[in-house]
PDB file of C-alpha atoms in Angstrom:
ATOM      1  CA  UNK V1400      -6.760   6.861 -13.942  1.00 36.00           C
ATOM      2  CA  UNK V1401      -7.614   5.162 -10.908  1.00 35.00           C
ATOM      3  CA  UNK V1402      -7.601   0.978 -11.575  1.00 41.00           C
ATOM      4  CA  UNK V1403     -11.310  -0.394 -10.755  1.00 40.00           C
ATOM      5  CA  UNK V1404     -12.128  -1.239  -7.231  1.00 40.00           C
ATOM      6  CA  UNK V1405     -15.042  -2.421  -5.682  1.00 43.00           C
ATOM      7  CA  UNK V1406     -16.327  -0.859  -2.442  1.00 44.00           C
ATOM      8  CA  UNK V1407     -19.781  -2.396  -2.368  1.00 47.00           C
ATOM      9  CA  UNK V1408     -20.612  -4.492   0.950  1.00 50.00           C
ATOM     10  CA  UNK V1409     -19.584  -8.169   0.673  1.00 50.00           C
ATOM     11  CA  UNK V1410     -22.596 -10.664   0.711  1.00 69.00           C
ATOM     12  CA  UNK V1411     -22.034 -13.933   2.426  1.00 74.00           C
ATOM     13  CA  UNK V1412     -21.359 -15.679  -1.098  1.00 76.00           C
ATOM     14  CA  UNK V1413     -18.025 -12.936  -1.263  1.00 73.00           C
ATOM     15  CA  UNK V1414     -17.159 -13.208   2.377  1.00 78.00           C
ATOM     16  CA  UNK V1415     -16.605 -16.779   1.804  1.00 84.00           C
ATOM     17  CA  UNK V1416     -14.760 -15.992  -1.071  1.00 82.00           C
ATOM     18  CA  UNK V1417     -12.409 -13.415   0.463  1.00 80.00           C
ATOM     19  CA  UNK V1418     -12.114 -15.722   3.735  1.00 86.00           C
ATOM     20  CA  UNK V1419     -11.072 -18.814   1.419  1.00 89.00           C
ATOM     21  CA  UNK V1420      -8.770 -16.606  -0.399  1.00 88.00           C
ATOM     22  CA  UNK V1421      -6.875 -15.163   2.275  1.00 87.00           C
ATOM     23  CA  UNK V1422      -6.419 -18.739   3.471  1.00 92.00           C
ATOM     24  CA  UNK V1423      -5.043 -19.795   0.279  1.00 94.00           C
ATOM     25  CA  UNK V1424      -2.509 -16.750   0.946  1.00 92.00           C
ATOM     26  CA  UNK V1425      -1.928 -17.887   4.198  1.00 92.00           C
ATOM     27  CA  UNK V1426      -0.569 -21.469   2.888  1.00 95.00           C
ATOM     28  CA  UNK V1427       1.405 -19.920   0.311  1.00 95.00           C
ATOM     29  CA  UNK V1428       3.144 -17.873   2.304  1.00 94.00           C
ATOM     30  CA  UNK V1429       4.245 -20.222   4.848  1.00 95.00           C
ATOM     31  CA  UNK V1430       4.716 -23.331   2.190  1.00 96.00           C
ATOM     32  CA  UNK V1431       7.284 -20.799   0.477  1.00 94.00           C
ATOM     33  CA  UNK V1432       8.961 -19.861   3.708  1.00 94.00           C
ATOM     34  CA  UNK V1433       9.356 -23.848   4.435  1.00 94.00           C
ATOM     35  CA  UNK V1434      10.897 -25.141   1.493  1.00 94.00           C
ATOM     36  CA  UNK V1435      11.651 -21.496  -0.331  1.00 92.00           C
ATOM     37  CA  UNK V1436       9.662 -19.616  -2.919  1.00 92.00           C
ATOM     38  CA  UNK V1437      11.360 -21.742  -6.006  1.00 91.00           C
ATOM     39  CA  UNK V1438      10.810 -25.009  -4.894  1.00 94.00           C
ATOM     40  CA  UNK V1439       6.906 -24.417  -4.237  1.00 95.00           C
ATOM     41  CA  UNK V1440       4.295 -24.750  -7.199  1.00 96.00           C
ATOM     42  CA  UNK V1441       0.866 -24.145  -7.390  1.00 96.00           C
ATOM     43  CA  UNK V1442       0.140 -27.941  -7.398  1.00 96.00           C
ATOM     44  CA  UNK V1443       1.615 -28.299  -4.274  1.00 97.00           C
ATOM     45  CA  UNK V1444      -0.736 -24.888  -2.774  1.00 97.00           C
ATOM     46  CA  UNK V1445      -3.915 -26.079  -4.214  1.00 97.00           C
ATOM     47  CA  UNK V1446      -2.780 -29.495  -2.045  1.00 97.00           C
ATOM     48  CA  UNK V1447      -1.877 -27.945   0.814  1.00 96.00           C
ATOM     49  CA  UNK V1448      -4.816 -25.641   0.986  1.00 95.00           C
ATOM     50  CA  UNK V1449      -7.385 -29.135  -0.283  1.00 95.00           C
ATOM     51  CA  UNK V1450      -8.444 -27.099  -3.603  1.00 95.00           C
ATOM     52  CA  UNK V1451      -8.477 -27.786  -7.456  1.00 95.00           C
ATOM     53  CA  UNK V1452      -5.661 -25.601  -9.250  1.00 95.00           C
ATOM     54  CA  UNK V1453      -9.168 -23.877 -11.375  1.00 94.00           C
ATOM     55  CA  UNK V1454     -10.116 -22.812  -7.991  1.00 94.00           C
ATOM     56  CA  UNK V1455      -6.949 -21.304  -7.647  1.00 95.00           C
ATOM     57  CA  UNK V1456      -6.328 -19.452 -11.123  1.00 94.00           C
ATOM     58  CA  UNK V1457     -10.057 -17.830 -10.170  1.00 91.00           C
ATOM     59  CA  UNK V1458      -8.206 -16.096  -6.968  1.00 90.00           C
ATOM     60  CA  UNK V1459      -5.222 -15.790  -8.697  1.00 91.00           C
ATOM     61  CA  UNK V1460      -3.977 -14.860 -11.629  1.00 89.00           C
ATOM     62  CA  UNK V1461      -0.335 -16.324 -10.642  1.00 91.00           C
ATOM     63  CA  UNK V1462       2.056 -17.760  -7.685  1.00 92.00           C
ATOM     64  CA  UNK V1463       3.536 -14.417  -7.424  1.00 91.00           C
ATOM     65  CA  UNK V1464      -0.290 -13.339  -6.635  1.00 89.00           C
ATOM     66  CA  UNK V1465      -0.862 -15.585  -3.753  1.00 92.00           C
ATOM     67  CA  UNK V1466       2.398 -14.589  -2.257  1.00 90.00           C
ATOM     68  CA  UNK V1467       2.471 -10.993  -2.805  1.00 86.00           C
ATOM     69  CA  UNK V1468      -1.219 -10.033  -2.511  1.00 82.00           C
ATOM     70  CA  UNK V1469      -2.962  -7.205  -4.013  1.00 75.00           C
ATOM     71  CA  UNK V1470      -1.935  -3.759  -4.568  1.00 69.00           C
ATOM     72  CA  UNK V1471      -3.544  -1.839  -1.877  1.00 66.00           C
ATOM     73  CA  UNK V1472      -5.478   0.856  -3.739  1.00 72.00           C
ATOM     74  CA  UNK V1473      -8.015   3.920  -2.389  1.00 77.00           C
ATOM     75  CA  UNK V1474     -11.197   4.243  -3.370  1.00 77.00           C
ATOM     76  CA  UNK V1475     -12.558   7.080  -5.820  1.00 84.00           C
ATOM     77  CA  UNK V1476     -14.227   8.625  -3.012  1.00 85.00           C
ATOM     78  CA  UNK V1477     -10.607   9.375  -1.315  1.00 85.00           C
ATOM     79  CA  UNK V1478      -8.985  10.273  -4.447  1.00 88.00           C
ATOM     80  CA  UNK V1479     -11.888  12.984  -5.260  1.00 91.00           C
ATOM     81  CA  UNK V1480     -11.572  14.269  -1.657  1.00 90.00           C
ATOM     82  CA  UNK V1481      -7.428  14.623  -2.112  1.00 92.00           C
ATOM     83  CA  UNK V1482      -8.117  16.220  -5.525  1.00 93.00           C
ATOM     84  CA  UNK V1483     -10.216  19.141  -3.720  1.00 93.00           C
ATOM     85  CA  UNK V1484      -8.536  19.489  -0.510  1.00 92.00           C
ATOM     86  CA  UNK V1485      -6.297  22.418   0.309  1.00 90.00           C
ATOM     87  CA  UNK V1486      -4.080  21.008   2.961  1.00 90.00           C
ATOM     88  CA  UNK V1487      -0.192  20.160   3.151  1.00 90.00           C
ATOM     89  CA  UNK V1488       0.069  18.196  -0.060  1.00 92.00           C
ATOM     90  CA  UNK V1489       2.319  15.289   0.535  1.00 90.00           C
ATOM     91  CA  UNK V1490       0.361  14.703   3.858  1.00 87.00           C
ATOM     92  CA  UNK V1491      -2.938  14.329   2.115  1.00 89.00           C
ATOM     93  CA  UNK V1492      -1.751  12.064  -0.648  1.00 89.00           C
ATOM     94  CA  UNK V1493       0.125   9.875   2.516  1.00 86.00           C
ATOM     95  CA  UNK V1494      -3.353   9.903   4.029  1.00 83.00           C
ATOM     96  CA  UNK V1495      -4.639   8.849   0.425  1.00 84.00           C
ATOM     97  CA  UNK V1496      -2.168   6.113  -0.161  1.00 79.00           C
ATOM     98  CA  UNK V1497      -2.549   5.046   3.165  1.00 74.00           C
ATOM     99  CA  UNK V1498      -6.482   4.752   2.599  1.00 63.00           C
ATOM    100  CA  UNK V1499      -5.316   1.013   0.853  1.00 58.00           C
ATOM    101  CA  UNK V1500      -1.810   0.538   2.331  1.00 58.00           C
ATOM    102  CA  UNK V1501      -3.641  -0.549   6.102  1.00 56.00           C
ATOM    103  CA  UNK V1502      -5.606  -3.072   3.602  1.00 54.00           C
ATOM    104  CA  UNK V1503      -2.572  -4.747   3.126  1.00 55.00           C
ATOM    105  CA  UNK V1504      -1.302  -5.177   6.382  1.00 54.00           C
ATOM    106  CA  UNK V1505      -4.735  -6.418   7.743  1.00 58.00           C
ATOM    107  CA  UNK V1506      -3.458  -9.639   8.919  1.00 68.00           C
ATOM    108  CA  UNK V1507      -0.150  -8.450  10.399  1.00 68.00           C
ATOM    109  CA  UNK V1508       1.061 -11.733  11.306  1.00 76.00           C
ATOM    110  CA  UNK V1509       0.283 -12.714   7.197  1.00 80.00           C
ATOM    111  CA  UNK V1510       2.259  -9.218   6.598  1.00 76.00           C
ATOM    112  CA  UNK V1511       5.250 -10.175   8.469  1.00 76.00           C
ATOM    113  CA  UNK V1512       5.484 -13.061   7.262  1.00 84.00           C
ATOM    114  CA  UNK V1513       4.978 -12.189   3.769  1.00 83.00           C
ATOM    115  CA  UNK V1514       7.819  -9.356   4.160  1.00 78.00           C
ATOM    116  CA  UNK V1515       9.894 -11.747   5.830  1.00 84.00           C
ATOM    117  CA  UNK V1516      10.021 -14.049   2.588  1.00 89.00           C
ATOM    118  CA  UNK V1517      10.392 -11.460   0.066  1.00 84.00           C
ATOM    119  CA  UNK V1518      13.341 -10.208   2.156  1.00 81.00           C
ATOM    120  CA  UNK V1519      14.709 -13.527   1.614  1.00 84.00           C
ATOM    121  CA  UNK V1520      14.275 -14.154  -2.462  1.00 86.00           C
ATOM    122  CA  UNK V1521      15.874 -11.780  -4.776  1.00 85.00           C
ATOM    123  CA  UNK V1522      13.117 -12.598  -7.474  1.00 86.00           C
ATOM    124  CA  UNK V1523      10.301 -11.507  -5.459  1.00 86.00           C
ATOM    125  CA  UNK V1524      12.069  -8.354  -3.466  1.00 81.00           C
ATOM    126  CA  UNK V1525      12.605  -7.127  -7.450  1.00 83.00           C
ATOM    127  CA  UNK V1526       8.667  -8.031  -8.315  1.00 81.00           C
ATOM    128  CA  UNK V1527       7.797  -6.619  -5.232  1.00 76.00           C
ATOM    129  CA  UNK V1528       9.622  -3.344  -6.225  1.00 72.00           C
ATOM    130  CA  UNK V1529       8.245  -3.126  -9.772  1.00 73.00           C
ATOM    131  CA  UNK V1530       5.282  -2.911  -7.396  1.00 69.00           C
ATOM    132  CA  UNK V1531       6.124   0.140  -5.536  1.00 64.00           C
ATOM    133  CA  UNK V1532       7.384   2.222  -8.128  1.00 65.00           C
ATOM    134  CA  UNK V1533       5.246   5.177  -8.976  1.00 62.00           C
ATOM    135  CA  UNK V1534       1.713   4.099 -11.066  1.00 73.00           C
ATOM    136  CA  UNK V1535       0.168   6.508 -13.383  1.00 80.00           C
ATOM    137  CA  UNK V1536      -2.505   6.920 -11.463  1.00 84.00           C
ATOM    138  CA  UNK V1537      -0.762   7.962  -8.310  1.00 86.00           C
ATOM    139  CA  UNK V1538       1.165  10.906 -10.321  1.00 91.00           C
ATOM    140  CA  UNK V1539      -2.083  11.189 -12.183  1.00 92.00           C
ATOM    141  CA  UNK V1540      -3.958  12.401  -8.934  1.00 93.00           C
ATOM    142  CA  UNK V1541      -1.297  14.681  -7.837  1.00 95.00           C
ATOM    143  CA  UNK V1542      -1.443  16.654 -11.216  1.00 96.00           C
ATOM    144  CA  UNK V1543      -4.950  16.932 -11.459  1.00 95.00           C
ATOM    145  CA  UNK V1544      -4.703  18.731  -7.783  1.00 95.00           C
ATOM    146  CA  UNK V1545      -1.743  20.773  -8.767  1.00 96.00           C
ATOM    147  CA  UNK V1546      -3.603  21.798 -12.405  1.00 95.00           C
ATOM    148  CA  UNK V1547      -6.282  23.797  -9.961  1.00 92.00           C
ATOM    149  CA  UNK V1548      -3.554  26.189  -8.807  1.00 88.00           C
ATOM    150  CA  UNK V1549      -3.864  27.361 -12.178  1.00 90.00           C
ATOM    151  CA  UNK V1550      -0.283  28.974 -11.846  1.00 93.00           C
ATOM    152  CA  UNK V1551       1.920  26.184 -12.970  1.00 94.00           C
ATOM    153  CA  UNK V1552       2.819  25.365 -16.744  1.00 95.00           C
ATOM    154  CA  UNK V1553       2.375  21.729 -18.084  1.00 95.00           C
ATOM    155  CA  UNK V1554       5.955  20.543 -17.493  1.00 96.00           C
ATOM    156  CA  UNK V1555       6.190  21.548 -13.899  1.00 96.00           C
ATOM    157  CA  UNK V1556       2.964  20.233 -12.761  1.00 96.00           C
ATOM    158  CA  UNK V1557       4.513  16.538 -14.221  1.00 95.00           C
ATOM    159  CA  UNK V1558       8.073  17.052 -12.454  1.00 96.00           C
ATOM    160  CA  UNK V1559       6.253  17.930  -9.263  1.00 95.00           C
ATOM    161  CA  UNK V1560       3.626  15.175  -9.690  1.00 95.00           C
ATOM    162  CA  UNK V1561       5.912  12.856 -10.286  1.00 93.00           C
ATOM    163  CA  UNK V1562       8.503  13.781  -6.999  1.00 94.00           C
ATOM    164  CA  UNK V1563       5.273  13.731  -4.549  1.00 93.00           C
ATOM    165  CA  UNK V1564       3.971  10.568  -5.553  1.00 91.00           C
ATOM    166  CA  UNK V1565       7.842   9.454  -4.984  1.00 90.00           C
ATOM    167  CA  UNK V1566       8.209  10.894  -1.761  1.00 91.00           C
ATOM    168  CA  UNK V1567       5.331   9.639  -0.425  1.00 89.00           C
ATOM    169  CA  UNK V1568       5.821   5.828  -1.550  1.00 85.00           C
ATOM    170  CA  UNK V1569       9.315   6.122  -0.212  1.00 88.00           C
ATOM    171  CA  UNK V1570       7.636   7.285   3.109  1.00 88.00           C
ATOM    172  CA  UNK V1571       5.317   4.294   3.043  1.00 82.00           C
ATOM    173  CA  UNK V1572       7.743   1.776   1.998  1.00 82.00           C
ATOM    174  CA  UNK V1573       9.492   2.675   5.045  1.00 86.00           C
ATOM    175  CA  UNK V1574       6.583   2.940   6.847  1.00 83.00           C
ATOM    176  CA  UNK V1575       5.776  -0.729   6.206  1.00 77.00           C
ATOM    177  CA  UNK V1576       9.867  -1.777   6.750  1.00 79.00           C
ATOM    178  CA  UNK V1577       9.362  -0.004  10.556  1.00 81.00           C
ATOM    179  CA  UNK V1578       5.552  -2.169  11.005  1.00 74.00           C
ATOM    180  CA  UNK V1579       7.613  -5.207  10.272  1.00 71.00           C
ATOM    181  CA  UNK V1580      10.491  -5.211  12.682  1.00 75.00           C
ATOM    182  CA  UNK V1581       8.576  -3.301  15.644  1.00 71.00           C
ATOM    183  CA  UNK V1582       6.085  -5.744  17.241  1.00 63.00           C
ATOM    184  CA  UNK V1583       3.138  -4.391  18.427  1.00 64.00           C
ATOM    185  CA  UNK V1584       3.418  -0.719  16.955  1.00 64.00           C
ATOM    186  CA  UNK V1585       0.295   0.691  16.110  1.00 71.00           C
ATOM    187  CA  UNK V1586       0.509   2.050  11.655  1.00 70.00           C
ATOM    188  CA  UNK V1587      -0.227   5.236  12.274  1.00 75.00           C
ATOM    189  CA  UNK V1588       2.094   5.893  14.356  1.00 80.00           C
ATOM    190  CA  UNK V1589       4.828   4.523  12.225  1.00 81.00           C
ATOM    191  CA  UNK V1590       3.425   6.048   9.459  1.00 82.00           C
ATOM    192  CA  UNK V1591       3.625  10.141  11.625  1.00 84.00           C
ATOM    193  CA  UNK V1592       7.086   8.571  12.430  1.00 87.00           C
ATOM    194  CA  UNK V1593       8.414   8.030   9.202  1.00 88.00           C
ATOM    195  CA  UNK V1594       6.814  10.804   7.656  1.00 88.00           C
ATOM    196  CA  UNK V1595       8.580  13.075  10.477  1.00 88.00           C
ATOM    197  CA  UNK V1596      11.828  11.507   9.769  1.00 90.00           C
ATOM    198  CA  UNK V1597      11.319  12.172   6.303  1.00 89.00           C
ATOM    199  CA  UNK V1598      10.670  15.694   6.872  1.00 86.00           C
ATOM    200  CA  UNK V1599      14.094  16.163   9.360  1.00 87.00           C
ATOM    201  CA  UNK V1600      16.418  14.725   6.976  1.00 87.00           C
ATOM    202  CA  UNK V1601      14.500  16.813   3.918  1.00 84.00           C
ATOM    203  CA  UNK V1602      15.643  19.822   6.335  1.00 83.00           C
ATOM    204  CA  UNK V1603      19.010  18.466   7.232  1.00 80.00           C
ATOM    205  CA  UNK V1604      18.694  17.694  11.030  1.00 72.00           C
ATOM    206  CA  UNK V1605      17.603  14.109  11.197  1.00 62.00           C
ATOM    207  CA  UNK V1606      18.535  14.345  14.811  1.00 51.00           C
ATOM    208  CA  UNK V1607      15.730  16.635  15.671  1.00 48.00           C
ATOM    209  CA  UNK V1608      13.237  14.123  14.155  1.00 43.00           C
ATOM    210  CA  UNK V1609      10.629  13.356  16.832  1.00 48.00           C
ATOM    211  CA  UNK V1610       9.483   9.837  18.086  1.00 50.00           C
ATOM    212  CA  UNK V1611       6.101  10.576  18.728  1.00 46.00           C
ATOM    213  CA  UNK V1612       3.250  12.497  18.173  1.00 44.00           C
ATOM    214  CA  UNK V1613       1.714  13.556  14.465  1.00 41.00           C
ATOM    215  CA  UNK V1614       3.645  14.943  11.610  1.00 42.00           C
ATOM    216  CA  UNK V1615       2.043  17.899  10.453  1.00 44.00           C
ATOM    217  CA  UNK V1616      -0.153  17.185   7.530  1.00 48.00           C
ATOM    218  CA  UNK V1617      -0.776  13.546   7.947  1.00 51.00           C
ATOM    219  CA  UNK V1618      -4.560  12.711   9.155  1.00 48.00           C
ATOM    220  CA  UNK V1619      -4.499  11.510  12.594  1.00 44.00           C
ATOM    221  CA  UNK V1620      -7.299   8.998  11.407  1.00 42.00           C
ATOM    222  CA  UNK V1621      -5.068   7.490   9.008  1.00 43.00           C
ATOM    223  CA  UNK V1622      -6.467   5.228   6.392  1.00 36.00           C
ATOM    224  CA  UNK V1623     -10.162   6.344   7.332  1.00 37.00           C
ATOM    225  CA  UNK V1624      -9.428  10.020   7.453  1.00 39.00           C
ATOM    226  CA  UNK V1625      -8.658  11.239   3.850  1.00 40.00           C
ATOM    227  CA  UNK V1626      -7.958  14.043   2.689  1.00 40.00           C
ATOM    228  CA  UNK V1627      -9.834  17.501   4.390  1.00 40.00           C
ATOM    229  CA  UNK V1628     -12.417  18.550   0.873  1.00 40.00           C
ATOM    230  CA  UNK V1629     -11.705  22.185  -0.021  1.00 43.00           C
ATOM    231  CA  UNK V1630     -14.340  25.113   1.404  1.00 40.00           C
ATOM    232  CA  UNK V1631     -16.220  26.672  -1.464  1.00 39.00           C
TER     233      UNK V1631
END
Protein backbone atom coordinates (compact mmCIF):
# COMPACT_ATOMS: atom_id res chain seq x y z
CA UNK A 1 0.00 0.00 0.00
CA UNK A 2 1.01 3.27 -1.04
CA UNK A 3 2.29 5.50 2.34
CA UNK A 4 -0.08 8.76 2.61
CA UNK A 5 0.84 11.76 0.63
CA UNK A 6 -0.65 14.92 0.26
CA UNK A 7 -1.11 16.49 -3.19
CA UNK A 8 -3.47 19.29 -2.26
CA UNK A 9 -2.19 22.96 -3.22
CA UNK A 10 -0.09 24.57 -0.46
CA UNK A 11 -1.75 27.72 1.17
CA UNK A 12 0.55 30.47 2.20
CA UNK A 13 0.45 29.16 5.97
CA UNK A 14 2.25 25.62 4.27
CA UNK A 15 4.44 27.46 1.85
CA UNK A 16 5.99 29.08 4.74
CA UNK A 17 6.21 25.95 6.32
CA UNK A 18 7.86 24.01 3.48
CA UNK A 19 10.17 27.21 2.72
CA UNK A 20 11.31 27.26 6.55
CA UNK A 21 11.80 23.62 6.39
CA UNK A 22 13.90 23.29 3.50
CA UNK A 23 16.03 25.99 5.12
CA UNK A 24 16.40 24.08 8.19
CA UNK A 25 17.71 21.25 5.66
CA UNK A 26 19.83 23.56 4.11
CA UNK A 27 21.80 24.33 7.56
CA UNK A 28 21.96 20.83 8.40
CA UNK A 29 23.45 19.81 5.58
CA UNK A 30 26.19 22.19 5.40
CA UNK A 31 26.73 22.35 9.47
CA UNK A 32 27.37 18.43 9.02
CA UNK A 33 29.67 18.86 6.08
CA UNK A 34 31.72 21.57 8.32
CA UNK A 35 32.41 19.87 11.37
CA UNK A 36 31.05 16.13 10.18
CA UNK A 37 27.71 14.48 10.71
CA UNK A 38 28.78 13.13 14.45
CA UNK A 39 29.90 16.11 15.89
CA UNK A 40 26.60 18.15 14.92
CA UNK A 41 23.38 17.98 17.23
CA UNK A 42 20.16 19.27 16.87
CA UNK A 43 20.91 22.02 19.48
CA UNK A 44 23.46 23.30 17.51
CA UNK A 45 20.78 23.26 14.01
CA UNK A 46 17.96 24.81 15.80
CA UNK A 47 20.97 27.62 16.62
CA UNK A 48 22.25 27.85 13.51
CA UNK A 49 18.96 28.03 11.73
CA UNK A 50 17.56 30.81 15.00
CA UNK A 51 14.68 28.15 15.97
CA UNK A 52 13.47 26.36 19.22
CA UNK A 53 14.42 22.48 19.07
CA UNK A 54 10.00 21.98 19.34
CA UNK A 55 10.07 23.78 16.13
CA UNK A 56 12.36 21.39 14.92
CA UNK A 57 10.93 17.89 16.16
CA UNK A 58 7.51 19.36 14.27
CA UNK A 59 9.66 19.18 10.80
CA UNK A 60 11.45 16.44 11.90
CA UNK A 61 11.09 13.50 13.41
CA UNK A 62 15.10 13.10 13.79
CA UNK A 63 18.76 14.49 12.70
CA UNK A 64 18.92 11.78 10.23
CA UNK A 65 15.55 13.55 8.83
CA UNK A 66 16.95 16.93 8.29
CA UNK A 67 19.93 15.49 6.59
CA UNK A 68 18.49 12.88 4.50
CA UNK A 69 15.10 14.36 3.54
CA UNK A 70 12.03 12.62 2.64
CA UNK A 71 11.45 9.61 0.68
CA UNK A 72 10.39 10.81 -2.63
CA UNK A 73 7.07 9.04 -3.19
CA UNK A 74 4.29 9.22 -6.34
CA UNK A 75 1.09 10.10 -5.93
CA UNK A 76 -2.01 7.60 -6.15
CA UNK A 77 -2.95 9.14 -9.28
CA UNK A 78 0.51 7.78 -10.95
CA UNK A 79 0.40 4.55 -9.27
CA UNK A 80 -3.36 3.89 -10.62
CA UNK A 81 -2.21 5.02 -14.10
CA UNK A 82 1.03 2.38 -13.92
CA UNK A 83 -1.41 -0.25 -12.58
CA UNK A 84 -3.58 0.06 -15.95
CA UNK A 85 -1.08 0.84 -18.47
CA UNK A 86 0.08 -1.67 -21.04
CA UNK A 87 3.48 -0.40 -21.93
CA UNK A 88 7.18 -1.77 -21.39
CA UNK A 89 6.91 -2.55 -17.71
CA UNK A 90 10.11 -1.55 -16.08
CA UNK A 91 9.88 1.77 -18.12
CA UNK A 92 6.55 2.70 -16.67
CA UNK A 93 7.35 1.89 -13.09
CA UNK A 94 10.93 4.13 -13.82
CA UNK A 95 8.51 6.80 -15.01
CA UNK A 96 6.45 6.03 -11.70
CA UNK A 97 9.33 6.12 -9.33
CA UNK A 98 10.63 8.92 -11.01
CA UNK A 99 7.16 10.81 -10.48
CA UNK A 100 8.86 11.53 -6.61
CA UNK A 101 12.58 10.87 -7.27
CA UNK A 102 12.81 14.70 -9.29
CA UNK A 103 11.11 15.84 -5.78
CA UNK A 104 14.13 15.04 -4.21
CA UNK A 105 16.58 16.55 -6.24
CA UNK A 106 14.61 19.90 -6.44
CA UNK A 107 17.30 21.94 -5.03
CA UNK A 108 20.25 20.34 -6.85
CA UNK A 109 22.81 22.29 -5.21
CA UNK A 110 20.97 20.92 -1.58
CA UNK A 111 21.17 17.36 -3.52
CA UNK A 112 24.77 17.49 -4.14
CA UNK A 113 25.56 18.48 -1.27
CA UNK A 114 23.51 16.16 0.64
CA UNK A 115 25.06 13.14 -1.54
CA UNK A 116 28.32 14.53 -1.04
CA UNK A 117 28.06 14.02 2.89
CA UNK A 118 26.50 10.74 2.93
CA UNK A 119 29.35 9.64 0.62
CA UNK A 120 31.51 10.70 3.34
CA UNK A 121 29.85 8.94 6.71
CA UNK A 122 29.50 5.27 6.78
CA UNK A 123 26.43 5.64 9.23
CA UNK A 124 24.38 7.59 6.95
CA UNK A 125 25.49 5.87 3.37
CA UNK A 126 24.03 2.50 5.42
CA UNK A 127 20.66 4.60 6.58
CA UNK A 128 20.56 5.97 3.35
CA UNK A 129 20.57 2.39 1.85
CA UNK A 130 17.99 0.90 4.23
CA UNK A 131 16.26 3.69 2.30
CA UNK A 132 16.57 2.43 -1.14
CA UNK A 133 15.93 -1.04 -0.67
CA UNK A 134 12.72 -2.28 -2.15
CA UNK A 135 9.31 -0.99 0.02
CA UNK A 136 6.26 -3.04 0.00
CA UNK A 137 4.54 -0.80 -1.74
CA UNK A 138 6.83 -0.52 -4.69
CA UNK A 139 6.66 -4.53 -5.23
CA UNK A 140 3.09 -4.11 -4.16
CA UNK A 141 2.26 -2.00 -7.38
CA UNK A 142 4.12 -4.17 -9.69
CA UNK A 143 2.02 -7.30 -8.62
CA UNK A 144 -1.17 -5.79 -8.71
CA UNK A 145 -0.24 -4.91 -12.61
CA UNK A 146 1.19 -8.29 -13.24
CA UNK A 147 -2.13 -10.09 -11.36
CA UNK A 148 -4.23 -8.53 -14.57
CA UNK A 149 -2.33 -10.77 -17.00
CA UNK A 150 -4.27 -13.30 -15.38
CA UNK A 151 -1.67 -15.98 -16.65
CA UNK A 152 0.80 -16.03 -13.86
CA UNK A 153 0.46 -18.18 -10.55
CA UNK A 154 0.89 -16.45 -7.08
CA UNK A 155 4.60 -17.22 -6.60
CA UNK A 156 5.78 -15.88 -9.89
CA UNK A 157 3.92 -12.72 -9.87
CA UNK A 158 6.04 -12.06 -6.23
CA UNK A 159 9.55 -13.20 -7.78
CA UNK A 160 8.87 -10.95 -10.74
CA UNK A 161 7.46 -8.11 -8.58
CA UNK A 162 10.03 -8.19 -6.50
CA UNK A 163 13.13 -8.20 -9.45
CA UNK A 164 11.30 -5.06 -11.26
CA UNK A 165 10.96 -2.99 -8.38
CA UNK A 166 14.88 -3.97 -7.93
CA UNK A 167 15.88 -3.19 -11.25
CA UNK A 168 14.37 -0.13 -11.41
CA UNK A 169 15.74 1.34 -7.95
CA UNK A 170 19.12 0.13 -9.04
CA UNK A 171 18.50 2.21 -12.28
CA UNK A 172 17.58 5.24 -10.22
CA UNK A 173 20.17 4.95 -7.67
CA UNK A 174 22.48 5.26 -10.45
CA UNK A 175 20.57 7.65 -12.00
CA UNK A 176 20.96 9.99 -9.02
CA UNK A 177 25.04 8.84 -8.60
CA UNK A 178 25.39 10.21 -12.59
CA UNK A 179 23.08 13.81 -11.50
CA UNK A 180 25.67 14.21 -8.82
CA UNK A 181 29.02 14.13 -10.50
CA UNK A 182 27.80 15.65 -14.00
CA UNK A 183 27.15 19.40 -13.52
CA UNK A 184 24.58 20.77 -15.38
CA UNK A 185 22.95 17.47 -16.85
CA UNK A 186 19.45 17.71 -17.28
CA UNK A 187 17.49 14.16 -15.00
CA UNK A 188 15.94 12.90 -17.67
CA UNK A 189 18.46 12.50 -19.57
CA UNK A 190 20.50 10.70 -17.02
CA UNK A 191 17.72 8.86 -16.11
CA UNK A 192 17.22 7.46 -20.50
CA UNK A 193 21.04 7.12 -19.92
CA UNK A 194 21.17 4.89 -17.18
CA UNK A 195 18.22 3.08 -18.02
CA UNK A 196 19.96 2.39 -21.59
CA UNK A 197 23.04 1.27 -19.92
CA UNK A 198 21.08 -0.90 -17.89
CA UNK A 199 19.46 -2.44 -20.75
CA UNK A 200 23.15 -3.06 -22.79
CA UNK A 201 24.76 -4.75 -20.02
CA UNK A 202 21.23 -6.84 -19.30
CA UNK A 203 22.02 -7.91 -23.10
CA UNK A 204 25.72 -8.29 -22.73
CA UNK A 205 27.15 -5.43 -24.95
CA UNK A 206 27.57 -2.52 -22.62
CA UNK A 207 29.63 -1.04 -25.37
CA UNK A 208 26.72 -0.52 -27.64
CA UNK A 209 24.94 1.46 -24.86
CA UNK A 210 23.98 4.85 -26.32
CA UNK A 211 24.74 8.38 -24.82
CA UNK A 212 21.82 10.04 -25.88
CA UNK A 213 18.48 10.00 -26.87
CA UNK A 214 15.41 7.97 -24.95
CA UNK A 215 15.49 4.44 -23.81
CA UNK A 216 12.62 2.74 -25.05
CA UNK A 217 9.92 2.62 -22.50
CA UNK A 218 10.85 5.47 -20.30
CA UNK A 219 8.37 8.66 -20.68
CA UNK A 220 10.14 11.38 -22.33
CA UNK A 221 8.21 13.71 -19.80
CA UNK A 222 9.77 12.10 -16.97
CA UNK A 223 8.41 12.72 -13.55
CA UNK A 224 5.20 14.48 -15.09
CA UNK A 225 4.55 11.87 -17.70
CA UNK A 226 3.42 8.61 -15.92
CA UNK A 227 2.58 5.82 -17.00
CA UNK A 228 0.36 5.61 -20.67
CA UNK A 229 -3.54 4.25 -18.91
CA UNK A 230 -4.58 1.08 -20.76
CA UNK A 231 -7.36 1.45 -23.87
CA UNK A 232 -10.60 -0.22 -22.92
Amino acid sequence: MLPDRDDRPLGLRERKRATARARVEQIAVDLCLEHGYGSVTVAQICAAAGIAQSTFFTYFGSKDAAILGRPPLPSPEAVEAFVEADGPLLGDLLTLLTVGARDAVGDLALFRRRFELVDSDARLRTREARRTEVAAWQADVVARRLRRRGDLTAAEIAEQAQMAAALALSILRHTFWSVQTAPGTEWNDRLRRSHALARALLQGSPQTAPRGGAASGVSRAGAGGGARPRRR
